[in-house]
GROMACS .gro file of C-alpha atoms in nm:
model
  176
    1UNK     CA    1   3.339   0.347  -2.382
    2UNK     CA    2   3.244  -0.020  -2.412
    3UNK     CA    3   2.906  -0.140  -2.538
    4UNK     CA    4   2.828  -0.304  -2.202
    5UNK     CA    5   2.892   0.022  -2.017
    6UNK     CA    6   2.680   0.207  -2.270
    7UNK     CA    7   2.393  -0.040  -2.218
    8UNK     CA    8   2.424  -0.011  -1.840
    9UNK     CA    9   2.411   0.367  -1.864
   10UNK     CA   10   2.097   0.350  -2.080
   11UNK     CA   11   1.910   0.103  -1.856
   12UNK     CA   12   2.001   0.270  -1.527
   13UNK     CA   13   1.750   0.557  -1.556
   14UNK     CA   14   1.479   0.309  -1.653
   15UNK     CA   15   1.526   0.111  -1.332
   16UNK     CA   16   1.608   0.394  -1.091
   17UNK     CA   17   1.256   0.418  -0.947
   18UNK     CA   18   1.245   0.045  -0.875
   19UNK     CA   19   1.584   0.067  -0.705
   20UNK     CA   20   1.479   0.370  -0.499
   21UNK     CA   21   1.159   0.201  -0.381
   22UNK     CA   22   1.349  -0.121  -0.309
   23UNK     CA   23   1.613   0.053  -0.100
   24UNK     CA   24   1.344   0.246   0.089
   25UNK     CA   25   1.165  -0.083   0.160
   26UNK     CA   26   1.488  -0.239   0.284
   27UNK     CA   27   1.542   0.064   0.506
   28UNK     CA   28   1.188   0.026   0.652
   29UNK     CA   29   1.239  -0.346   0.724
   30UNK     CA   30   1.490  -0.254   0.995
   31UNK     CA   31   1.237  -0.082   1.226
   32UNK     CA   32   0.969  -0.327   1.114
   33UNK     CA   33   1.175  -0.610   1.262
   34UNK     CA   34   1.321  -0.420   1.558
   35UNK     CA   35   1.015  -0.234   1.691
   36UNK     CA   36   0.716  -0.398   1.860
   37UNK     CA   37   0.431  -0.478   1.620
   38UNK     CA   38   0.165  -0.534   1.883
   39UNK     CA   39   0.091  -0.529   2.253
   40UNK     CA   40  -0.154  -0.771   2.408
   41UNK     CA   41  -0.316  -0.765   2.749
   42UNK     CA   42  -0.464  -1.094   2.856
   43UNK     CA   43  -0.570  -1.198   3.206
   44UNK     CA   44  -0.243  -1.244   3.393
   45UNK     CA   45  -0.020  -1.152   3.101
   46UNK     CA   46   0.091  -0.835   2.926
   47UNK     CA   47   0.309  -0.880   2.616
   48UNK     CA   48   0.471  -0.652   2.365
   49UNK     CA   49   0.611  -0.842   2.070
   50UNK     CA   50   0.826  -0.784   1.767
   51UNK     CA   51   0.768  -1.006   1.465
   52UNK     CA   52   1.044  -1.240   1.578
   53UNK     CA   53   0.947  -1.255   1.949
   54UNK     CA   54   0.586  -1.314   1.848
   55UNK     CA   55   0.697  -1.603   1.629
   56UNK     CA   56   0.902  -1.750   1.914
   57UNK     CA   57   0.605  -1.714   2.151
   58UNK     CA   58   0.379  -1.896   1.905
   59UNK     CA   59   0.627  -2.184   1.889
   60UNK     CA   60   0.655  -2.196   2.270
   61UNK     CA   61   0.277  -2.214   2.307
   62UNK     CA   62   0.254  -2.503   2.060
   63UNK     CA   63   0.120  -2.301   1.769
   64UNK     CA   64   0.416  -2.384   1.544
   65UNK     CA   65   0.212  -2.400   1.219
   66UNK     CA   66   0.098  -2.039   1.272
   67UNK     CA   67   0.452  -1.946   1.379
   68UNK     CA   68   0.585  -2.094   1.056
   69UNK     CA   69   0.336  -1.893   0.850
   70UNK     CA   70   0.423  -1.572   1.035
   71UNK     CA   71   0.797  -1.637   1.004
   72UNK     CA   72   0.778  -1.710   0.632
   73UNK     CA   73   0.533  -1.429   0.550
   74UNK     CA   74   0.687  -1.163   0.774
   75UNK     CA   75   1.059  -1.231   0.781
   76UNK     CA   76   1.164  -1.457   0.494
   77UNK     CA   77   0.939  -1.332   0.213
   78UNK     CA   78   1.013  -0.958   0.244
   79UNK     CA   79   1.389  -1.016   0.237
   80UNK     CA   80   1.364  -1.272  -0.044
   81UNK     CA   81   1.144  -1.037  -0.248
   82UNK     CA   82   1.390  -0.753  -0.208
   83UNK     CA   83   1.683  -0.983  -0.282
   84UNK     CA   84   1.507  -1.104  -0.595
   85UNK     CA   85   1.430  -0.750  -0.704
   86UNK     CA   86   1.791  -0.644  -0.652
   87UNK     CA   87   1.901  -0.948  -0.854
   88UNK     CA   88   1.668  -0.843  -1.137
   89UNK     CA   89   1.801  -0.488  -1.126
   90UNK     CA   90   2.156  -0.619  -1.137
   91UNK     CA   91   2.065  -0.840  -1.434
   92UNK     CA   92   1.927  -0.538  -1.619
   93UNK     CA   93   2.233  -0.332  -1.536
   94UNK     CA   94   2.483  -0.588  -1.662
   95UNK     CA   95   2.267  -0.749  -1.931
   96UNK     CA   96   2.133  -1.100  -1.879
   97UNK     CA   97   2.174  -1.408  -2.093
   98UNK     CA   98   1.873  -1.569  -1.924
   99UNK     CA   99   1.574  -1.340  -1.981
  100UNK     CA  100   1.321  -1.625  -1.957
  101UNK     CA  101   1.448  -1.732  -1.614
  102UNK     CA  102   1.468  -1.374  -1.492
  103UNK     CA  103   1.115  -1.301  -1.614
  104UNK     CA  104   0.994  -1.602  -1.413
  105UNK     CA  105   1.170  -1.457  -1.107
  106UNK     CA  106   0.988  -1.128  -1.167
  107UNK     CA  107   0.651  -1.303  -1.198
  108UNK     CA  108   0.714  -1.492  -0.874
  109UNK     CA  109   0.805  -1.171  -0.691
  110UNK     CA  110   0.495  -1.001  -0.831
  111UNK     CA  111   0.270  -1.295  -0.734
  112UNK     CA  112   0.406  -1.307  -0.378
  113UNK     CA  113   0.324  -0.937  -0.347
  114UNK     CA  114  -0.045  -1.025  -0.335
  115UNK     CA  115   0.009  -1.191   0.005
  116UNK     CA  116   0.238  -0.925   0.148
  117UNK     CA  117  -0.018  -0.750   0.364
  118UNK     CA  118  -0.116  -1.072   0.545
  119UNK     CA  119   0.053  -0.968   0.871
  120UNK     CA  120  -0.094  -0.620   0.868
  121UNK     CA  121  -0.442  -0.766   0.821
  122UNK     CA  122  -0.376  -1.020   1.096
  123UNK     CA  123  -0.284  -0.748   1.348
  124UNK     CA  124  -0.587  -0.541   1.245
  125UNK     CA  125  -0.812  -0.847   1.277
  126UNK     CA  126  -0.671  -0.937   1.618
  127UNK     CA  127  -0.707  -0.581   1.743
  128UNK     CA  128  -1.072  -0.572   1.635
  129UNK     CA  129  -1.169  -0.926   1.737
  130UNK     CA  130  -1.006  -0.923   2.080
  131UNK     CA  131  -1.161  -0.587   2.171
  132UNK     CA  132  -1.503  -0.751   2.144
  133UNK     CA  133  -1.405  -1.000   2.414
  134UNK     CA  134  -1.374  -0.737   2.687
  135UNK     CA  135  -1.127  -0.944   2.890
  136UNK     CA  136  -0.831  -0.882   2.665
  137UNK     CA  137  -0.695  -0.618   2.432
  138UNK     CA  138  -0.453  -0.605   2.144
  139UNK     CA  139  -0.302  -0.280   2.022
  140UNK     CA  140  -0.090  -0.227   1.713
  141UNK     CA  141   0.251  -0.066   1.768
  142UNK     CA  142   0.494   0.131   1.550
  143UNK     CA  143   0.658  -0.181   1.410
  144UNK     CA  144   0.344  -0.275   1.217
  145UNK     CA  145   0.340   0.070   1.055
  146UNK     CA  146   0.702   0.027   0.950
  147UNK     CA  147   0.618  -0.322   0.819
  148UNK     CA  148   0.318  -0.190   0.624
  149UNK     CA  149   0.538   0.084   0.477
  150UNK     CA  150   0.799  -0.176   0.377
  151UNK     CA  151   0.531  -0.389   0.211
  152UNK     CA  152   0.387  -0.094   0.018
  153UNK     CA  153   0.735   0.019  -0.089
  154UNK     CA  154   0.819  -0.334  -0.203
  155UNK     CA  155   0.501  -0.347  -0.407
  156UNK     CA  156   0.581  -0.007  -0.559
  157UNK     CA  157   0.934  -0.128  -0.642
  158UNK     CA  158   0.796  -0.436  -0.814
  159UNK     CA  159   0.549  -0.231  -1.016
  160UNK     CA  160   0.816   0.025  -1.106
  161UNK     CA  161   1.035  -0.251  -1.248
  162UNK     CA  162   0.986  -0.307  -1.620
  163UNK     CA  163   1.052  -0.675  -1.703
  164UNK     CA  164   1.096  -0.583  -2.069
  165UNK     CA  165   1.436  -0.446  -1.970
  166UNK     CA  166   1.545  -0.807  -1.913
  167UNK     CA  167   1.502  -0.877  -2.283
  168UNK     CA  168   1.713  -0.586  -2.406
  169UNK     CA  169   2.051  -0.686  -2.539
  170UNK     CA  170   2.369  -0.488  -2.495
  171UNK     CA  171   2.460  -0.290  -2.807
  172UNK     CA  172   2.738  -0.536  -2.902
  173UNK     CA  173   2.489  -0.825  -2.916
  174UNK     CA  174   2.252  -0.628  -3.139
  175UNK     CA  175   2.517  -0.547  -3.395
  176UNK     CA  176   2.658  -0.901  -3.405
   0.00000   0.00000   0.00000
């Protein structure tokens, strides 16, 4: 058995939890992006929106800066975080020659995690604030629960990942 294979076998159990949480988060992003996240009833208009259709509606109504924030925070960031985490796990599995760079990637993913619940808070805020108006209503839908689950699972995956694994060398490099 080669030293690289031996190293991969040793690091796999250490990163299994992060991989499991990451795959579960990826699985939850499917319904989060396919199911409606909220329904709104305004005078003369009833809407049920997914994350994407809500973003498109914001652009169509001239609120493109908010649409950009929602698109980045709700669609781009979750997939980039999971892609980055999978990249880190792959680097641990095969052994990386760039532990400093990969540690910076981990820190970025961890830092972004602080803003992950932005959409969930936005829907909760809208639901509460609009109810006070009396003329309109906003109700959360199943998609926001799936999105919240994906966010929590992504955060768990990030916290389950041990960045020290990036600094471990394959056995052949230690003996050289």
